[in-house]
Structures are given as structure tokens and as C-alpha cells.
Tab-separated table of C-alpha atoms in Angstrom:
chain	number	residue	atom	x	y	z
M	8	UNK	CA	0.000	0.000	0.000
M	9	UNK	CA	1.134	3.788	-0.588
M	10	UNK	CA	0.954	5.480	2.017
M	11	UNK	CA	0.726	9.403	2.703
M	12	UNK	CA	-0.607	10.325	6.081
M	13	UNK	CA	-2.613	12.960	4.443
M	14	UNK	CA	-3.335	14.549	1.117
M	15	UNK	CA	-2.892	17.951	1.813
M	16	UNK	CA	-1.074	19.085	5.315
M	17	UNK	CA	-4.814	21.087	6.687
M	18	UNK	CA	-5.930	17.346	6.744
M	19	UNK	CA	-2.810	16.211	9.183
M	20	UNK	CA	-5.438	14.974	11.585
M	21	UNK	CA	-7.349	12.972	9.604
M	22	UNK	CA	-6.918	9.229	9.858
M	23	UNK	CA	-4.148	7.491	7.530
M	24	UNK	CA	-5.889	6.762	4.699
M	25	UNK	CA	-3.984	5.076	0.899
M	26	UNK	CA	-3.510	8.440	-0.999
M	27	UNK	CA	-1.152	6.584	-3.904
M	28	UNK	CA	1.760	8.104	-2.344
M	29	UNK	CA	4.482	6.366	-0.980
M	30	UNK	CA	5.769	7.824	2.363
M	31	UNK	CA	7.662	10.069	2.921
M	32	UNK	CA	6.047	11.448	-0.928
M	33	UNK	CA	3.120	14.053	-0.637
M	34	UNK	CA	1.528	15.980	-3.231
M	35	UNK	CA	2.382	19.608	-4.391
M	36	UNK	CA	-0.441	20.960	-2.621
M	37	UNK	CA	0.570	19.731	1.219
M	38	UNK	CA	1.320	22.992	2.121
M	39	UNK	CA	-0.366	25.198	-0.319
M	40	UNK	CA	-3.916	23.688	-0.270
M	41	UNK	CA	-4.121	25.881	-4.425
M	42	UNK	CA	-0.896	24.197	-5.621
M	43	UNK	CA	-2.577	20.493	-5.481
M	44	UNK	CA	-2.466	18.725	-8.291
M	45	UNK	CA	-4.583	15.207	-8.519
M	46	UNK	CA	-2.519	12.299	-8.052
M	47	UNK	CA	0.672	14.433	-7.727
M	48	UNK	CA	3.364	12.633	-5.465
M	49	UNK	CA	6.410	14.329	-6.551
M	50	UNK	CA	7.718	16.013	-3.520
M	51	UNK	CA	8.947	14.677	0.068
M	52	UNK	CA	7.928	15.970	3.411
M	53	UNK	CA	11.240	17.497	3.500
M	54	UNK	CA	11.117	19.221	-0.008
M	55	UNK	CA	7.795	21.220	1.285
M	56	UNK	CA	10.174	23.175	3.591
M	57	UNK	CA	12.766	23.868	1.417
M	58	UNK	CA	16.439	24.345	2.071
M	59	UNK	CA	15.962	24.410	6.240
M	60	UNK	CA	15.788	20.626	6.229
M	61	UNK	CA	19.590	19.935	4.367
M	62	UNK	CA	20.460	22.435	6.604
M	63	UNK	CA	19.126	20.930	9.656
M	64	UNK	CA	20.793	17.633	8.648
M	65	UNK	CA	24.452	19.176	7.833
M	66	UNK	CA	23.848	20.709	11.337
M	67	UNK	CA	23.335	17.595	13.705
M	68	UNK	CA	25.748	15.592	11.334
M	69	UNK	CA	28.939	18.299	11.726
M	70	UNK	CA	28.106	18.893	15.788
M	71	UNK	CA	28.427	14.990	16.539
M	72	UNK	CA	32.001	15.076	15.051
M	73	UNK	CA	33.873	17.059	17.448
M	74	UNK	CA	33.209	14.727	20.735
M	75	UNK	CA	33.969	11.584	18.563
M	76	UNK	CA	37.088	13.079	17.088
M	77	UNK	CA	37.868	14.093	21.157
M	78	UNK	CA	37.083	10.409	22.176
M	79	UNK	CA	39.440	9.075	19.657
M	80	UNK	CA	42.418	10.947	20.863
M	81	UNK	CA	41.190	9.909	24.269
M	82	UNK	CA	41.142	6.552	23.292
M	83	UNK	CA	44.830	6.664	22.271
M	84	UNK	CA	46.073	9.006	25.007
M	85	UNK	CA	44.690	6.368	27.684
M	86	UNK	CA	46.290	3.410	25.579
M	87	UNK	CA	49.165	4.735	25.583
M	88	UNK	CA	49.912	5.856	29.044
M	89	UNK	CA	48.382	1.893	30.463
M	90	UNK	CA	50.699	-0.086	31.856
M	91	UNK	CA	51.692	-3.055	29.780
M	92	UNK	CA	49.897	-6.455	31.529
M	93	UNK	CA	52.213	-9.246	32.489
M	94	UNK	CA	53.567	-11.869	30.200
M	95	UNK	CA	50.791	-14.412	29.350
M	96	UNK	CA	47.866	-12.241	30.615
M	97	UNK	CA	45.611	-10.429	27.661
M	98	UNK	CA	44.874	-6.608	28.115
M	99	UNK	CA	41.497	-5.165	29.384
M	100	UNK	CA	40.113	-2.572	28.337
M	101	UNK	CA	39.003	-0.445	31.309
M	102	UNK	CA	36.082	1.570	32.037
M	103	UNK	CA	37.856	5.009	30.384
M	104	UNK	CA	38.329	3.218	26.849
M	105	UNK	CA	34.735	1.249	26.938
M	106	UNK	CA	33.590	4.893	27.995
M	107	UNK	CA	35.051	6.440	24.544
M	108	UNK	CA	34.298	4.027	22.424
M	109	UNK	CA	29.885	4.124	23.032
M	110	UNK	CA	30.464	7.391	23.015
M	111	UNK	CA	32.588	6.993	19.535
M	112	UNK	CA	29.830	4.716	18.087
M	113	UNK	CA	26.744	6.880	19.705
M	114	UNK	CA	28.148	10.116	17.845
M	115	UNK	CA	29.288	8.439	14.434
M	116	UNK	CA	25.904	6.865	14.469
M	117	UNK	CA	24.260	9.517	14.773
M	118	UNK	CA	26.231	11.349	12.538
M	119	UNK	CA	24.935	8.809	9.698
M	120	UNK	CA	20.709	9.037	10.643
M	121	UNK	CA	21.195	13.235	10.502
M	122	UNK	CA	21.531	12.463	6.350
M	123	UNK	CA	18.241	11.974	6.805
M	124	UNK	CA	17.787	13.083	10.996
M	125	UNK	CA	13.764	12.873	10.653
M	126	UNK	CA	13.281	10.313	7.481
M	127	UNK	CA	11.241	12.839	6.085
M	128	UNK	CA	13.747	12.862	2.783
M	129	UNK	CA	13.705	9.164	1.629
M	130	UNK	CA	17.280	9.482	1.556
M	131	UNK	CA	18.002	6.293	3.363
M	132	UNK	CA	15.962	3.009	3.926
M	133	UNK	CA	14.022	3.217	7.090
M	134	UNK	CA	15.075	0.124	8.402
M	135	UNK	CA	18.553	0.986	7.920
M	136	UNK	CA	17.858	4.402	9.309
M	137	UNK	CA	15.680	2.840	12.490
M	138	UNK	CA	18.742	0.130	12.908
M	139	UNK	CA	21.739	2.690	13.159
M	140	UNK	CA	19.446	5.022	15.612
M	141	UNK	CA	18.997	1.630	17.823
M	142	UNK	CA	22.911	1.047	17.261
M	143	UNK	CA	23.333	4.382	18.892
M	144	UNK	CA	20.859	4.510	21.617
M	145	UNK	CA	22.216	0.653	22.965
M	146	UNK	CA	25.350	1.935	23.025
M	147	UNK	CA	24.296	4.483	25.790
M	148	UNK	CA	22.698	1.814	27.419
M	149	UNK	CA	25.567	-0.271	27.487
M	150	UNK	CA	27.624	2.399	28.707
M	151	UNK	CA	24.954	3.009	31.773
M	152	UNK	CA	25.794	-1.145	32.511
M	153	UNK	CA	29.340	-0.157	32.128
M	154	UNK	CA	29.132	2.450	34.751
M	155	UNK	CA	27.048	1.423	36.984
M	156	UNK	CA	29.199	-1.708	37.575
M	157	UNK	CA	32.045	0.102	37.673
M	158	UNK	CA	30.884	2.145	40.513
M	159	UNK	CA	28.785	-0.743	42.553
M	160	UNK	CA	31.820	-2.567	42.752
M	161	UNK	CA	34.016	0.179	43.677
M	162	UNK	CA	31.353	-0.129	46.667
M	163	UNK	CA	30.615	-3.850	47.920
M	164	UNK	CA	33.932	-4.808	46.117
M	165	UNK	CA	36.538	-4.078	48.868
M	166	UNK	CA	39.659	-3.253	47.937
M	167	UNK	CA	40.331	-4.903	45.021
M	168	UNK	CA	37.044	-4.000	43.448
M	169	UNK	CA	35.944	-7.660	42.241
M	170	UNK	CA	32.611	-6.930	40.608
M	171	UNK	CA	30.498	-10.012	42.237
M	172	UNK	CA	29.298	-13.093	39.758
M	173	UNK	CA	25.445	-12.091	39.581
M	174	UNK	CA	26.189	-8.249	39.486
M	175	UNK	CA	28.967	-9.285	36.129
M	176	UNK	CA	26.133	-11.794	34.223
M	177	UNK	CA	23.903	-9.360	34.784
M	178	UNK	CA	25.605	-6.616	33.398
M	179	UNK	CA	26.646	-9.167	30.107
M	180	UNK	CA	22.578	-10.073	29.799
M	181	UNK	CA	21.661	-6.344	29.720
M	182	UNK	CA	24.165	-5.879	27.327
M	183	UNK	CA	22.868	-8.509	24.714
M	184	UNK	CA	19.551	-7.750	25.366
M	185	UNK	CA	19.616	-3.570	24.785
M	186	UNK	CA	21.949	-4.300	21.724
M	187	UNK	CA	19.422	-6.817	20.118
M	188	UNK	CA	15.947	-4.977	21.197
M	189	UNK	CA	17.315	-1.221	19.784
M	190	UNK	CA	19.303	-2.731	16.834
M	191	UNK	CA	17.579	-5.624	15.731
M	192	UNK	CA	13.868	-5.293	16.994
M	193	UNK	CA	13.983	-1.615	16.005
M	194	UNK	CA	14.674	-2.550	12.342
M	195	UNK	CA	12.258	-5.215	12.538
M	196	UNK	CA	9.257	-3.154	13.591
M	197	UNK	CA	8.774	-1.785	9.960
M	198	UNK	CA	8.072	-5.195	8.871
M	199	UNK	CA	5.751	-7.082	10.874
M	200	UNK	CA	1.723	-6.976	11.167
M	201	UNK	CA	0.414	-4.267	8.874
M	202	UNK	CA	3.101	-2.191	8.989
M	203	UNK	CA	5.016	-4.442	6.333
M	204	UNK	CA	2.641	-3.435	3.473
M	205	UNK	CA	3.006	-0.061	4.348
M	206	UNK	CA	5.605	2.050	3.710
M	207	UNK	CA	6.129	4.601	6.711
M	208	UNK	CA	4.730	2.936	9.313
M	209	UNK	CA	6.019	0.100	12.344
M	210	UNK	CA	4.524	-2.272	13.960
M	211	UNK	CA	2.805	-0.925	17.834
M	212	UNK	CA	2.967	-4.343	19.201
M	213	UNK	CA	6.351	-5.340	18.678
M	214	UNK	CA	7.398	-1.504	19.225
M	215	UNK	CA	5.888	-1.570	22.619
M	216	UNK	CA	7.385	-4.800	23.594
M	217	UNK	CA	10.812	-4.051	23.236
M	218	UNK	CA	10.548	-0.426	24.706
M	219	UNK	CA	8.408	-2.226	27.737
M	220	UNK	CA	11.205	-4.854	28.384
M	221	UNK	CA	13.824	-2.509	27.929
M	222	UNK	CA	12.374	-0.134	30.707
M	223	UNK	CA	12.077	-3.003	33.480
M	224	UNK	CA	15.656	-3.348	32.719
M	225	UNK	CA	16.175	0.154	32.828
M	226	UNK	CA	14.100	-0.297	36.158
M	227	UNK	CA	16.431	-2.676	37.816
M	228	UNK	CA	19.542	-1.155	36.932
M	229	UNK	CA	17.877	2.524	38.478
M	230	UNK	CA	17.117	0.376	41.473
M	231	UNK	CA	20.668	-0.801	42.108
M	232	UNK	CA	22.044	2.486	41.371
M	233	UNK	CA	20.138	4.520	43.873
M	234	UNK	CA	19.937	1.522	46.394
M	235	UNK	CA	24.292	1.371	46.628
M	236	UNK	CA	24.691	4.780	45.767
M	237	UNK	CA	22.406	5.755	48.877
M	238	UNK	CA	24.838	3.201	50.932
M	239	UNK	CA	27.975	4.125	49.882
M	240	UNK	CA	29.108	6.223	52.386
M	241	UNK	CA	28.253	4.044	54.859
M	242	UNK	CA	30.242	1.690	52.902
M	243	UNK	CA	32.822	3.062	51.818
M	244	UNK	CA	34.042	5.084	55.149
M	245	UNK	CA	34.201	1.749	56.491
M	246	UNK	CA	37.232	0.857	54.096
M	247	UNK	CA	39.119	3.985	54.509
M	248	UNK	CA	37.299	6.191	51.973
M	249	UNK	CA	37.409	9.775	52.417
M	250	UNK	CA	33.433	11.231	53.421
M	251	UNK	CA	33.930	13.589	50.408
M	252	UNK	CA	35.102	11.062	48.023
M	253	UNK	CA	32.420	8.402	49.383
M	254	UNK	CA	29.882	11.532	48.265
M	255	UNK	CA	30.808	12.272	45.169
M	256	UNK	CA	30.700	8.613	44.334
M	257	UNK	CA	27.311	8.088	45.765
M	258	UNK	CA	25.890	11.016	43.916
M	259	UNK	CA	27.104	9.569	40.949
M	260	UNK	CA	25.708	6.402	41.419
M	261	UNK	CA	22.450	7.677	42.341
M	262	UNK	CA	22.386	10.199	39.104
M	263	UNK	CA	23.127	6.990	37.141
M	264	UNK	CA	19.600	6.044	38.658
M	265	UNK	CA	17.572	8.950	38.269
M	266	UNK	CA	18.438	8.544	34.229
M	267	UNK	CA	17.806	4.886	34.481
M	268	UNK	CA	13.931	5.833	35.737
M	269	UNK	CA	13.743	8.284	33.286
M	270	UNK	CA	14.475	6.232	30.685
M	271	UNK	CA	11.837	3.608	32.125
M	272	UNK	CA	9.353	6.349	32.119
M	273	UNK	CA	9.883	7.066	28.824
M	274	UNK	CA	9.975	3.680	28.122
M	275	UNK	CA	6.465	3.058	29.804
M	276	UNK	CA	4.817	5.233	27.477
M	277	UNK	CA	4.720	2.457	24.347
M	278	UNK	CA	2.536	0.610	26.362
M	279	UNK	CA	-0.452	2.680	24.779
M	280	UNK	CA	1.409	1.071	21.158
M	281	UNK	CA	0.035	-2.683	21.526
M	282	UNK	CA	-2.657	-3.885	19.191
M	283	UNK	CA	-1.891	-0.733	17.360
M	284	UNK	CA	-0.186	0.258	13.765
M	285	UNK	CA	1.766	3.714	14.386
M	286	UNK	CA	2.969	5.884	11.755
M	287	UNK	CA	5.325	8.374	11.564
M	288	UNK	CA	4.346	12.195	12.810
M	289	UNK	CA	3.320	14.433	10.124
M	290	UNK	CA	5.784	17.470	9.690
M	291	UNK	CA	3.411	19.985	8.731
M	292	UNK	CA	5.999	22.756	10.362
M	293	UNK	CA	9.383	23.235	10.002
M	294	UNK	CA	11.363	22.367	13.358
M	295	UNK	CA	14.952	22.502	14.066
M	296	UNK	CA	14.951	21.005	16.662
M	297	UNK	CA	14.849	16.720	16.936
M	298	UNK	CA	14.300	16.001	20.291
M	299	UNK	CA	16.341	12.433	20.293
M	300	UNK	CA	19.610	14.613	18.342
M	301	UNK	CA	19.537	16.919	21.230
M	302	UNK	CA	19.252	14.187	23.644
M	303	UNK	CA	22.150	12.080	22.201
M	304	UNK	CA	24.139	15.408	21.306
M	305	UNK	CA	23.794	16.332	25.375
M	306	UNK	CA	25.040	13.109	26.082
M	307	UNK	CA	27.900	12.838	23.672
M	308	UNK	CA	29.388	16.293	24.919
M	309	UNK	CA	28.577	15.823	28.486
M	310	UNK	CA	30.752	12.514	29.045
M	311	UNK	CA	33.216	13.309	26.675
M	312	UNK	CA	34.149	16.293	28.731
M	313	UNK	CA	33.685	14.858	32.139
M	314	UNK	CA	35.938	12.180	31.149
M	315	UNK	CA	38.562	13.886	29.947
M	316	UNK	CA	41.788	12.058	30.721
M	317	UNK	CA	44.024	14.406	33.051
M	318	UNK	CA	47.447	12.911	34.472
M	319	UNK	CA	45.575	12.610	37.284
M	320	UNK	CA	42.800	10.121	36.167
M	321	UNK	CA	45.371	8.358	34.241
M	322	UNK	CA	47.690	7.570	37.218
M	323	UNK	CA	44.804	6.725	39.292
M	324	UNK	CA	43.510	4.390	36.493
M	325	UNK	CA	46.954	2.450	36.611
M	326	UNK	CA	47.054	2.290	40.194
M	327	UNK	CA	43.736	1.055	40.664
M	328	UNK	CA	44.368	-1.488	37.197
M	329	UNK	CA	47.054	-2.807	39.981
M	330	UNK	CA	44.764	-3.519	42.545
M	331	UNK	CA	42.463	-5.174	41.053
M	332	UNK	CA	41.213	-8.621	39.483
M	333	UNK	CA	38.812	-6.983	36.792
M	334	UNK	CA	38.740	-4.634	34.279
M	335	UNK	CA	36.118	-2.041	36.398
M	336	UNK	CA	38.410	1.075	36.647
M	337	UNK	CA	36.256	3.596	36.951
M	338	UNK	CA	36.626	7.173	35.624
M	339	UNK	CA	37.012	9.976	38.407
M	340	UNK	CA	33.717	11.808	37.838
């Protein structure tokens, strides 16, 4: 089936209906009610708006470059300045370099879906689109796993900061599961039910599913977060841990959490989705602005800077990488 959402953009309301145009393709007239011409599908969305939209795109694309080009020199200033492991033992990558490289994959990513940031230009497949966004977005999850883990067993760790068995499988299922749900189910959703015979639209069910599932996990790891993070000091006094340091720890932890329940908020919503065929919003007005770019963009910059890797950082990395039996070195927040 074609699909157009509406014929002319003063109709955006109206219920999806088979116009003969294949989304994202709208007639002449979607903006200009006296330019429609019958059975007209020669412009995109995009092309209604003119020249803001390849702006829009070379925008987002260009201001996801300079925090991956920063985590790539990172990434080699930290390599280089590890100490080598012994003879016979393979090299870890600690929590600094997994750290740079989400972030590396979240920006160039993201830097890929702004050729077409809203798929309102049918410059792109939508699946492909749909599976590079979830290749993104599970890489921020990951890193929140990464983190967390890092920091929890900083706390019921002791010294040498073992992360415990159930806390480490844990960590590895949340892993595979965000990667597959936002990179493989996201692709997916544009070709099951309905939605596969018709272009533009993804499947509710399957859609609310994986966001539902992926929120209890969100859930859990908020839970553990906020439940260690609000112990820590507690904890961590007990070993010899400055009260400040203990803090600032703690606060991280339990920031870590607040974004996990945020994210399972957010989540939550797709409920609404099942038994449902959802189609993409109609851009009837020109926005800069894409919510999700912003999101990621905020998120790119923010770690990128606050893991910067002074000679400080670094020396505490390889003293810590001495003291303990996993790769969980933590970045000083």
C-alpha cells in the first residue's frame, strides 16, 4: 500500500488513509492547499520546507564530530599511558576506553541518521535508518551497565574492586539484550503486522514490547544504582574512603539512577502502542529542533568532557588497574 498520512497538510489529523503516495512522498499541494495537483506525489515531506531541512541535517551531522574526534584521541592518550599487563595475561580494556568508544559509536551513528535526521527525505531506507538510531541509543545503554558496575563494585567490592558473579552476568545479559531490542527489533518493527505493506509505518505491538522490556531493565539497573549509591558512604568510610570522596561517588551512582527511571518512564509510554499500527508524525511545520539529536548530542558532549583524561585520572587508572582482578576502573567523575 502507498501510504501518505494525508493529502494535503490542513488534513494532518485525519486518519491514515492510501492516498497513492508512498511515504515520505506528498503531493504539491501539502502545504499550499491551491498548488494540489490530482494524483501528484512528486515532492517529500522534506522538499515542502525547502532548504531548512539539508540544513538541519548538515547541522546535527557536523556537531556529533567534534566529541567523537575528542574520544578518539582519548582513546589513544589512555592506551598509551596503560601499563603493559604481564607476560601471558591479555589486556582489558578499562572503564575510560569502553567509555570512549559508546560514546565513539553513539556520535558516528548519529552522525549517519542526521543524512536523513527525521526520514522525512527518503534518503536512506528506514530500516537501515531505524537500525543505526537503535545502534546508537544501545550503546548508551551499554555504557549506563558499564558504569554502573564500575561504581557498585568500587562499593561492595573491597579493595580490590571484584565486581560479584550475579552483578557481572547481569551486566553481560543487559548488554545482549539492549543491543538486540534497539538494533535488531527496532529494524524489525517496519516489517511485521500491517506495517510491512506499508511504507512509513512500524509495527505498535512489537514496538511496545521491546521499549516495555527494555524499561524493566532500565528499572532494575535505576534500582541498584540509587539503592548502593544511597549506601555508599556508609560503605565506603568503612574501608578507609574519604566522606567527600564516598559523596561524590554516591551522587554519581544515584544520578546513574535517576536517568535509568527516566528512561523507564519514557519507556512506559509504548505501552499505549500494543494492538496498534503507528505511523510516523506528520511534519506539517518546520522544526529545528529533533528532540532524540539533542538528547544524544547532550550526552555525547557531556561525558566526553567529564571524562577527559588528566594525568591525574590516568595515574589513578593504573594504580587502581594494579589492585584489582577486573577490568572495572572507573573514571574519576
Amino acid at each position: 500500500m502507498n501510504f501518505s498520512q494525508a493529502v494535503l497538510c490542513e488534513d494532518a489529523d485525519a486518519i491514515p488513509t492510501d492516498t497513492g503516495c508512498r511515504y515520505p512522498y506528498v503531493n504539491k499541494g501539502f502545504i499550499d492547499p491551491e498548488k494540489y495537483v490530482p494524483g501528484d506525489c512528486s515532492m517529500t515531506y522534506a522538499d515542502v520546507h525547502g532548504s531548512g531541512y539539508d540544513v538541519k541535517c548538515a547541522v546535527y551531522s557536523l556537531l556529533f564530530l567534534p566529541p567523537a574526534i575528542a574520544c578518539i584521541t582519548y582513546l589513544q592518550k589512555v592506551r598509551k599511558s596503560k601499563k603493559k599487563p604481564k607476560a601471558g595475561k591479555p589486556a582489558k580494556l578499562n572503564v575510560m576506553e569502553l567509555t570512549y568508544i559508546c560514546i565513539m559509536i553513539l556520535c558516528f551513528c548519529n552522525v549517519f541518521k542526521s543524512i536523513d535526521i527525521d526520514y522525512t527525505a527518503d534518503r536512506i531506507n528506514m530500516t537501515l535508518l531505524s537500525f543505526v538510531q537503535g545502534v546508537g541509543l544501545a550503546a548508551v545503554l551499554n555504557l549506563l551497565c558499564i558504569m554502573s558496575t564500575s561504581w557498585i563494585s568500587m562499593i561492595v567490592g573491597g579493595k580490590r574492586a571484584e565486581t560479584p558473579i550475579w552483578l557481572r552476568n547481569y551486566k553481560r545479559f543487559s548488554q545482549v539484550y539492549f543491543t538486540l531490542a534497539e538494533g535488531g527489533v527496532s529494524a524489525a518493527e517496519y516489517h511485521v503486522g500491517e506495517a510491512a505493506n506499508i511504507h512509513g509505518a512500524y509495527d505498535g505491538t512489537l514496538n511496545g514490547t521491546k521499549n516495555v522490556t527494555v524499561g524493566i531493565l532500565l528499572m532494575t539497573w535505576a534500582g541498584l544504582s540509587i539503592y548502593y549509591g544511597s549506601h555508599i558512604q556508609k560503605m565506603l568510610s568503612a574501608g578507609g574512603t574519604s566522606a567527600s570522596e564516598a559523596k561524590k561517588i554516591g551522587n554519581f551512582c544515584k544520578a546513574i539512577g535517576i536517568i535509568s527511571l527516566l528512561g523507564f518512564a519514557y519507556k512506559s509510554l509504548s505501552i499505549f502502542r500494543f494492538g496498534k499500527t503507528m505511523f510516523e508524525p506528520i511534519p506539517c511545520d518546520f522544526s529545528f529542533v529533533n528532540i532524540l539529536g539533542v538528547l544524544f548530542m547532550f550526552i555525547s558532549y557531556y561525558i566526553t568532557i567529564i571524562t577527559r583524561p588528566t594525568p591525574k585520572k590516568m595515574a589513578k587508572m593504573n594504580e587502581s588497574a594494579a589492585t584489582t582482578t577486573t577490568s572495572s576502573v572507573a573514571p574519576e567523575p
